[in-house]
Amino acid sequence: MSIYCIGRNYAEHAAELGNPVPAEPVVFLKSTAALRPLAGGITAFPGETFHHEAELVVRLGRSVPFGAEAGWEAVDALALGIDLTRREVQARLKEKGLPWTTAKSFAGSALVGDFVPLARFEDPEHIEFGLSVNGEPRQHGDTRAMLFRVPALLAYLASLHPLAPGDLIYTGTPKGVGPLQHGDSFQLEFTQLGMVFTGRL
Ligand code: MG
């Protein structure tokens, strides 16, 4: 199983971090050991303030051969998650042209909520989701604003190596990223389904 993450997949978020809009998907990885449920679990760096990146998380239900085109038929479920980020560490590494791994992959940095079967979504190309922290709205996403939609992401990832059932893809964050620290409570929401998932860092 692999955890793929997409960076700069919403133009307004790329702009808020001062990044150019990419011509092809920006891909990075998290370790499977970074996964954590929303409600509780170990999160590294207890004294640190992180950035939250609320994202739609796609789970593959079947394998995609190397080099194959793939679409929604390869996906079996969707969840909401947080790509927890050590923003200052990432900024320092970016400045030096070094990999971001230690800013993105550490215990508890891949928060993921309950998976909802794909069939529950009327139109998987139009999913609205939100994040609030300590009761305050922070992020609202609409997947129609993705620069690279899910089928394009699957084909791109499969051009690198085959994909396997259970692989996860964090599909990028909409604008509104901000601080999240230990003890904060948060809510992720599939707006159209009225489904709310609560958690605490
Ligand atoms: Mg992200």
PDB file of C-alpha atoms and ligand atoms in Angstrom:
ATOM      1  CA  MET A   1       0.000   0.000   0.000  1.00  0.00           C
ATOM      2  CA  SER A   2       1.192   3.490  -0.827  1.00  0.00           C
ATOM      3  CA  ILE A   3       0.084   6.960   0.202  1.00  0.00           C
ATOM      4  CA  TYR A   4       0.381   9.441  -2.637  1.00  0.00           C
ATOM      5  CA  CYS A   5      -0.153  13.128  -2.024  1.00  0.00           C
ATOM      6  CA  ILE A   6      -0.781  15.844  -4.576  1.00  0.00           C
ATOM      7  CA  GLY A   7       0.519  19.357  -4.047  1.00  0.00           C
ATOM      8  CA  ARG A   8      -0.779  22.629  -5.535  1.00  0.00           C
ATOM      9  CA  ASN A   9      -3.909  21.063  -7.011  1.00  0.00           C
ATOM     10  CA  TYR A  10      -6.080  24.119  -6.351  1.00  0.00           C
ATOM     11  CA  ALA A  11      -4.931  27.393  -7.922  1.00  0.00           C
ATOM     12  CA  GLU A  12      -6.062  29.562  -4.999  1.00  0.00           C
ATOM     13  CA  HIS A  13      -4.041  27.464  -2.558  1.00  0.00           C
ATOM     14  CA  ALA A  14      -0.921  27.575  -4.760  1.00  0.00           C
ATOM     15  CA  ALA A  15      -1.316  31.380  -4.739  1.00  0.00           C
ATOM     16  CA  GLU A  16      -1.669  31.640  -0.940  1.00  0.00           C
ATOM     17  CA  LEU A  17       1.719  29.899  -0.517  1.00  0.00           C
ATOM     18  CA  GLY A  18       3.284  31.925  -3.331  1.00  0.00           C
ATOM     19  CA  ASN A  19       3.720  28.874  -5.590  1.00  0.00           C
ATOM     20  CA  PRO A  20       3.211  28.818  -9.363  1.00  0.00           C
ATOM     21  CA  VAL A  21       0.389  26.698 -10.797  1.00  0.00           C
ATOM     22  CA  PRO A  22       2.022  23.436 -11.967  1.00  0.00           C
ATOM     23  CA  ALA A  23       1.925  22.140 -15.545  1.00  0.00           C
ATOM     24  CA  GLU A  24       1.788  18.541 -14.307  1.00  0.00           C
ATOM     25  CA  PRO A  25       0.774  17.083 -10.928  1.00  0.00           C
ATOM     26  CA  VAL A  26       3.124  17.710  -8.000  1.00  0.00           C
ATOM     27  CA  VAL A  27       3.458  14.351  -6.235  1.00  0.00           C
ATOM     28  CA  PHE A  28       4.982  13.462  -2.897  1.00  0.00           C
ATOM     29  CA  LEU A  29       4.684  10.469  -0.556  1.00  0.00           C
ATOM     30  CA  LYS A  30       3.847   9.800   3.055  1.00  0.00           C
ATOM     31  CA  SER A  31       4.790   6.623   4.883  1.00  0.00           C
ATOM     32  CA  THR A  32       1.919   4.278   5.739  1.00  0.00           C
ATOM     33  CA  ALA A  33       3.225   4.631   9.317  1.00  0.00           C
ATOM     34  CA  ALA A  34       2.033   8.256   9.180  1.00  0.00           C
ATOM     35  CA  LEU A  35      -1.669   7.237   9.073  1.00  0.00           C
ATOM     36  CA  ARG A  36      -3.823   8.230  12.036  1.00  0.00           C
ATOM     37  CA  PRO A  37      -7.570   8.195  12.647  1.00  0.00           C
ATOM     38  CA  LEU A  38      -9.170  11.602  13.252  1.00  0.00           C
ATOM     39  CA  ALA A  39     -10.256  10.948  16.817  1.00  0.00           C
ATOM     40  CA  GLY A  40      -6.941   9.989  18.346  1.00  0.00           C
ATOM     41  CA  GLY A  41      -3.524   8.436  18.005  1.00  0.00           C
ATOM     42  CA  ILE A  42       0.099   9.346  18.212  1.00  0.00           C
ATOM     43  CA  THR A  43       1.172  12.589  16.582  1.00  0.00           C
ATOM     44  CA  ALA A  44       4.842  13.509  16.607  1.00  0.00           C
ATOM     45  CA  PHE A  45       6.309  16.870  17.628  1.00  0.00           C
ATOM     46  CA  PRO A  46       4.000  17.639  20.576  1.00  0.00           C
ATOM     47  CA  GLY A  47       5.205  21.224  21.021  1.00  0.00           C
ATOM     48  CA  GLU A  48       4.785  22.233  17.416  1.00  0.00           C
ATOM     49  CA  THR A  49       2.136  24.217  15.580  1.00  0.00           C
ATOM     50  CA  PHE A  50       1.338  22.528  12.292  1.00  0.00           C
ATOM     51  CA  HIS A  51      -0.627  23.630   9.245  1.00  0.00           C
ATOM     52  CA  HIS A  52      -3.852  21.795   8.443  1.00  0.00           C
ATOM     53  CA  GLU A  53      -4.486  20.827   4.834  1.00  0.00           C
ATOM     54  CA  ALA A  54      -7.988  19.364   4.545  1.00  0.00           C
ATOM     55  CA  GLU A  55      -8.177  17.086   1.523  1.00  0.00           C
ATOM     56  CA  LEU A  56     -10.369  14.604  -0.288  1.00  0.00           C
ATOM     57  CA  VAL A  57      -8.751  11.174   0.102  1.00  0.00           C
ATOM     58  CA  VAL A  58      -9.332   8.623  -2.652  1.00  0.00           C
ATOM     59  CA  ARG A  59      -8.980   4.879  -1.976  1.00  0.00           C
ATOM     60  CA  LEU A  60      -8.329   2.453  -4.806  1.00  0.00           C
ATOM     61  CA  GLY A  61     -10.489  -0.650  -4.945  1.00  0.00           C
ATOM     62  CA  ARG A  62      -8.557  -2.407  -7.685  1.00  0.00           C
ATOM     63  CA  SER A  63      -5.115  -2.440  -9.217  1.00  0.00           C
ATOM     64  CA  VAL A  64      -4.148  -0.197 -12.112  1.00  0.00           C
ATOM     65  CA  PRO A  65      -1.412  -1.666 -14.333  1.00  0.00           C
ATOM     66  CA  PHE A  66       1.717   0.317 -15.056  1.00  0.00           C
ATOM     67  CA  GLY A  67       1.045   2.777 -17.852  1.00  0.00           C
ATOM     68  CA  ALA A  68      -2.726   2.215 -17.949  1.00  0.00           C
ATOM     69  CA  GLU A  69      -5.419   4.858 -18.114  1.00  0.00           C
ATOM     70  CA  ALA A  70      -7.708   4.715 -15.109  1.00  0.00           C
ATOM     71  CA  GLY A  71     -10.838   6.450 -13.976  1.00  0.00           C
ATOM     72  CA  TRP A  72     -13.395   6.398 -11.228  1.00  0.00           C
ATOM     73  CA  GLU A  73     -14.017   2.657 -11.789  1.00  0.00           C
ATOM     74  CA  ALA A  74     -10.707   2.025  -9.988  1.00  0.00           C
ATOM     75  CA  VAL A  75     -11.899   3.916  -6.880  1.00  0.00           C
ATOM     76  CA  ASP A  76     -13.998   2.231  -4.200  1.00  0.00           C
ATOM     77  CA  ALA A  77     -14.329   4.833  -1.460  1.00  0.00           C
ATOM     78  CA  LEU A  78     -13.647   8.421  -0.463  1.00  0.00           C
ATOM     79  CA  ALA A  79     -12.765   9.992   2.854  1.00  0.00           C
ATOM     80  CA  LEU A  80     -11.741  13.344   4.202  1.00  0.00           C
ATOM     81  CA  GLY A  81      -8.336  13.727   5.735  1.00  0.00           C
ATOM     82  CA  ILE A  82      -5.742  16.219   6.832  1.00  0.00           C
ATOM     83  CA  ASP A  83      -2.300  16.384   5.288  1.00  0.00           C
ATOM     84  CA  LEU A  84      -0.652  17.664   8.466  1.00  0.00           C
ATOM     85  CA  THR A  85       2.325  19.809   7.562  1.00  0.00           C
ATOM     86  CA  ARG A  86       5.298  21.319   9.395  1.00  0.00           C
ATOM     87  CA  ARG A  87       5.100  24.471   7.285  1.00  0.00           C
ATOM     88  CA  GLU A  88       8.227  26.195   8.595  1.00  0.00           C
ATOM     89  CA  VAL A  89      10.301  23.056   8.115  1.00  0.00           C
ATOM     90  CA  GLN A  90       8.871  22.663   4.606  1.00  0.00           C
ATOM     91  CA  ALA A  91       9.683  26.295   3.760  1.00  0.00           C
ATOM     92  CA  ARG A  92      13.288  25.858   4.890  1.00  0.00           C
ATOM     93  CA  LEU A  93      13.680  22.650   2.869  1.00  0.00           C
ATOM     94  CA  LYS A  94      12.066  24.204  -0.228  1.00  0.00           C
ATOM     95  CA  GLU A  95      14.428  27.159   0.028  1.00  0.00           C
ATOM     96  CA  LYS A  96      17.399  24.784  -0.044  1.00  0.00           C
ATOM     97  CA  GLY A  97      15.914  22.702  -2.868  1.00  0.00           C
ATOM     98  CA  LEU A  98      15.770  19.655  -0.578  1.00  0.00           C
ATOM     99  CA  PRO A  99      13.008  16.996  -0.343  1.00  0.00           C
ATOM    100  CA  TRP A 100      10.038  17.896   1.900  1.00  0.00           C
ATOM    101  CA  THR A 101       9.724  14.451   3.458  1.00  0.00           C
ATOM    102  CA  THR A 102      10.393  15.363   7.093  1.00  0.00           C
ATOM    103  CA  ALA A 103       7.837  18.194   6.846  1.00  0.00           C
ATOM    104  CA  LYS A 104       5.143  15.879   5.515  1.00  0.00           C
ATOM    105  CA  SER A 105       5.708  12.307   6.717  1.00  0.00           C
ATOM    106  CA  PHE A 106       5.854  11.654  10.455  1.00  0.00           C
ATOM    107  CA  ALA A 107       3.674   9.816  12.986  1.00  0.00           C
ATOM    108  CA  GLY A 108       0.117  11.137  12.741  1.00  0.00           C
ATOM    109  CA  SER A 109       0.681  13.351   9.699  1.00  0.00           C
ATOM    110  CA  ALA A 110      -1.784  11.472   7.499  1.00  0.00           C
ATOM    111  CA  LEU A 111      -5.092  11.921   9.306  1.00  0.00           C
ATOM    112  CA  VAL A 112      -7.960  10.099   7.663  1.00  0.00           C
ATOM    113  CA  GLY A 113     -11.650   9.809   8.489  1.00  0.00           C
ATOM    114  CA  ASP A 114     -14.147   7.044   7.794  1.00  0.00           C
ATOM    115  CA  PHE A 115     -14.320   5.884   4.194  1.00  0.00           C
ATOM    116  CA  VAL A 116     -17.627   6.383   2.402  1.00  0.00           C
ATOM    117  CA  PRO A 117     -18.419   4.092  -0.559  1.00  0.00           C
ATOM    118  CA  LEU A 118     -18.052   5.902  -3.877  1.00  0.00           C
ATOM    119  CA  ALA A 119     -21.631   4.957  -4.812  1.00  0.00           C
ATOM    120  CA  ARG A 120     -22.923   7.314  -2.093  1.00  0.00           C
ATOM    121  CA  PHE A 121     -21.732  10.333  -4.087  1.00  0.00           C
ATOM    122  CA  GLU A 122     -24.097  11.567  -6.772  1.00  0.00           C
ATOM    123  CA  ASP A 123     -21.295  13.183  -8.805  1.00  0.00           C
ATOM    124  CA  PRO A 124     -17.735  12.342  -7.728  1.00  0.00           C
ATOM    125  CA  GLU A 125     -16.417  15.202  -9.899  1.00  0.00           C
ATOM    126  CA  HIS A 126     -18.398  17.644  -7.749  1.00  0.00           C
ATOM    127  CA  ILE A 127     -17.730  17.078  -4.068  1.00  0.00           C
ATOM    128  CA  GLU A 128     -17.861  19.888  -1.568  1.00  0.00           C
ATOM    129  CA  PHE A 129     -16.085  19.542   1.746  1.00  0.00           C
ATOM    130  CA  GLY A 130     -15.113  21.692   4.671  1.00  0.00           C
ATOM    131  CA  LEU A 131     -12.919  21.916   7.730  1.00  0.00           C
ATOM    132  CA  SER A 132     -13.530  23.883  10.895  1.00  0.00           C
ATOM    133  CA  VAL A 133     -11.123  24.107  13.807  1.00  0.00           C
ATOM    134  CA  ASN A 134     -12.379  24.754  17.349  1.00  0.00           C
ATOM    135  CA  GLY A 135     -15.740  25.647  15.780  1.00  0.00           C
ATOM    136  CA  GLU A 136     -14.302  28.204  13.349  1.00  0.00           C
ATOM    137  CA  PRO A 137     -14.656  27.557   9.571  1.00  0.00           C
ATOM    138  CA  ARG A 138     -11.218  27.379   7.941  1.00  0.00           C
ATOM    139  CA  GLN A 139     -11.378  25.611   4.590  1.00  0.00           C
ATOM    140  CA  HIS A 140     -14.041  24.919   2.007  1.00  0.00           C
ATOM    141  CA  GLY A 141     -13.254  22.812  -1.037  1.00  0.00           C
ATOM    142  CA  ASP A 142     -15.093  22.040  -4.248  1.00  0.00           C
ATOM    143  CA  THR A 143     -13.409  19.346  -6.328  1.00  0.00           C
ATOM    144  CA  ARG A 144     -14.574  21.060  -9.534  1.00  0.00           C
ATOM    145  CA  ALA A 145     -11.754  23.535  -8.825  1.00  0.00           C
ATOM    146  CA  MET A 146      -9.043  20.852  -8.932  1.00  0.00           C
ATOM    147  CA  LEU A 147      -6.366  21.566 -11.532  1.00  0.00           C
ATOM    148  CA  PHE A 148      -5.981  17.807 -12.070  1.00  0.00           C
ATOM    149  CA  ARG A 149      -9.132  15.748 -11.538  1.00  0.00           C
ATOM    150  CA  VAL A 150      -9.003  12.257 -10.061  1.00  0.00           C
ATOM    151  CA  PRO A 151      -8.838  10.307 -13.380  1.00  0.00           C
ATOM    152  CA  ALA A 152      -5.933  12.510 -14.511  1.00  0.00           C
ATOM    153  CA  LEU A 153      -4.172  11.908 -11.187  1.00  0.00           C
ATOM    154  CA  LEU A 154      -4.660   8.126 -11.464  1.00  0.00           C
ATOM    155  CA  ALA A 155      -3.281   8.054 -15.010  1.00  0.00           C
ATOM    156  CA  TYR A 156      -0.327  10.196 -13.991  1.00  0.00           C
ATOM    157  CA  LEU A 157       0.492   8.033 -10.957  1.00  0.00           C
ATOM    158  CA  ALA A 158       0.112   4.855 -13.051  1.00  0.00           C
ATOM    159  CA  SER A 159       2.612   6.302 -15.522  1.00  0.00           C
ATOM    160  CA  LEU A 160       5.149   6.132 -12.667  1.00  0.00           C
ATOM    161  CA  HIS A 161       4.362   2.652 -11.327  1.00  0.00           C
ATOM    162  CA  PRO A 162       1.415   0.261 -10.997  1.00  0.00           C
ATOM    163  CA  LEU A 163      -1.268   1.144  -8.419  1.00  0.00           C
ATOM    164  CA  ALA A 164      -2.686  -1.362  -5.937  1.00  0.00           C
ATOM    165  CA  PRO A 165      -5.979  -1.850  -4.093  1.00  0.00           C
ATOM    166  CA  GLY A 166      -5.851   0.091  -0.833  1.00  0.00           C
ATOM    167  CA  ASP A 167      -3.535   2.779  -2.159  1.00  0.00           C
ATOM    168  CA  LEU A 168      -4.580   6.225  -0.956  1.00  0.00           C
ATOM    169  CA  ILE A 169      -4.327   9.528  -2.746  1.00  0.00           C
ATOM    170  CA  TYR A 170      -4.515  12.821  -0.859  1.00  0.00           C
ATOM    171  CA  THR A 171      -5.776  14.953  -3.724  1.00  0.00           C
ATOM    172  CA  GLY A 172      -4.586  18.382  -2.647  1.00  0.00           C
ATOM    173  CA  THR A 173      -5.868  21.140  -0.440  1.00  0.00           C
ATOM    174  CA  PRO A 174      -8.082  24.135  -1.165  1.00  0.00           C
ATOM    175  CA  LYS A 175      -7.140  27.567   0.158  1.00  0.00           C
ATOM    176  CA  GLY A 176      -7.474  28.468   3.817  1.00  0.00           C
ATOM    177  CA  VAL A 177      -4.643  26.443   5.341  1.00  0.00           C
ATOM    178  CA  GLY A 178      -3.790  27.581   8.848  1.00  0.00           C
ATOM    179  CA  PRO A 179      -2.443  26.603  12.242  1.00  0.00           C
ATOM    180  CA  LEU A 180      -3.396  23.418  14.064  1.00  0.00           C
ATOM    181  CA  GLN A 181      -1.869  22.355  17.351  1.00  0.00           C
ATOM    182  CA  HIS A 182      -2.102  19.567  19.883  1.00  0.00           C
ATOM    183  CA  GLY A 183      -5.395  19.771  21.768  1.00  0.00           C
ATOM    184  CA  ASP A 184      -7.300  21.499  18.935  1.00  0.00           C
ATOM    185  CA  SER A 185     -10.585  19.891  17.940  1.00  0.00           C
ATOM    186  CA  PHE A 186     -11.775  19.927  14.366  1.00  0.00           C
ATOM    187  CA  GLN A 187     -14.623  18.879  12.101  1.00  0.00           C
ATOM    188  CA  LEU A 188     -14.426  17.659   8.537  1.00  0.00           C
ATOM    189  CA  GLU A 189     -17.628  17.614   6.517  1.00  0.00           C
ATOM    190  CA  PHE A 190     -18.895  16.164   3.250  1.00  0.00           C
ATOM    191  CA  THR A 191     -21.207  19.132   2.751  1.00  0.00           C
ATOM    192  CA  GLN A 192     -23.679  17.648   0.252  1.00  0.00           C
ATOM    193  CA  LEU A 193     -24.076  14.417   2.256  1.00  0.00           C
ATOM    194  CA  GLY A 194     -24.377  16.238   5.574  1.00  0.00           C
ATOM    195  CA  MET A 195     -21.741  13.871   6.976  1.00  0.00           C
ATOM    196  CA  VAL A 196     -19.530  15.259   9.741  1.00  0.00           C
ATOM    197  CA  PHE A 197     -16.385  13.635  11.122  1.00  0.00           C
ATOM    198  CA  THR A 198     -14.964  15.018  14.335  1.00  0.00           C
ATOM    199  CA  GLY A 199     -11.408  14.729  15.525  1.00  0.00           C
ATOM    200  CA  ARG A 200      -8.778  16.091  17.847  1.00  0.00           C
ATOM    201  CA  LEU A 201      -5.097  16.558  17.312  1.00  0.00           C
TER     202      LEU A 201
HETATM  203 MG    MG B   1      -1.540  18.728   0.923  1.00  0.00          MG
END
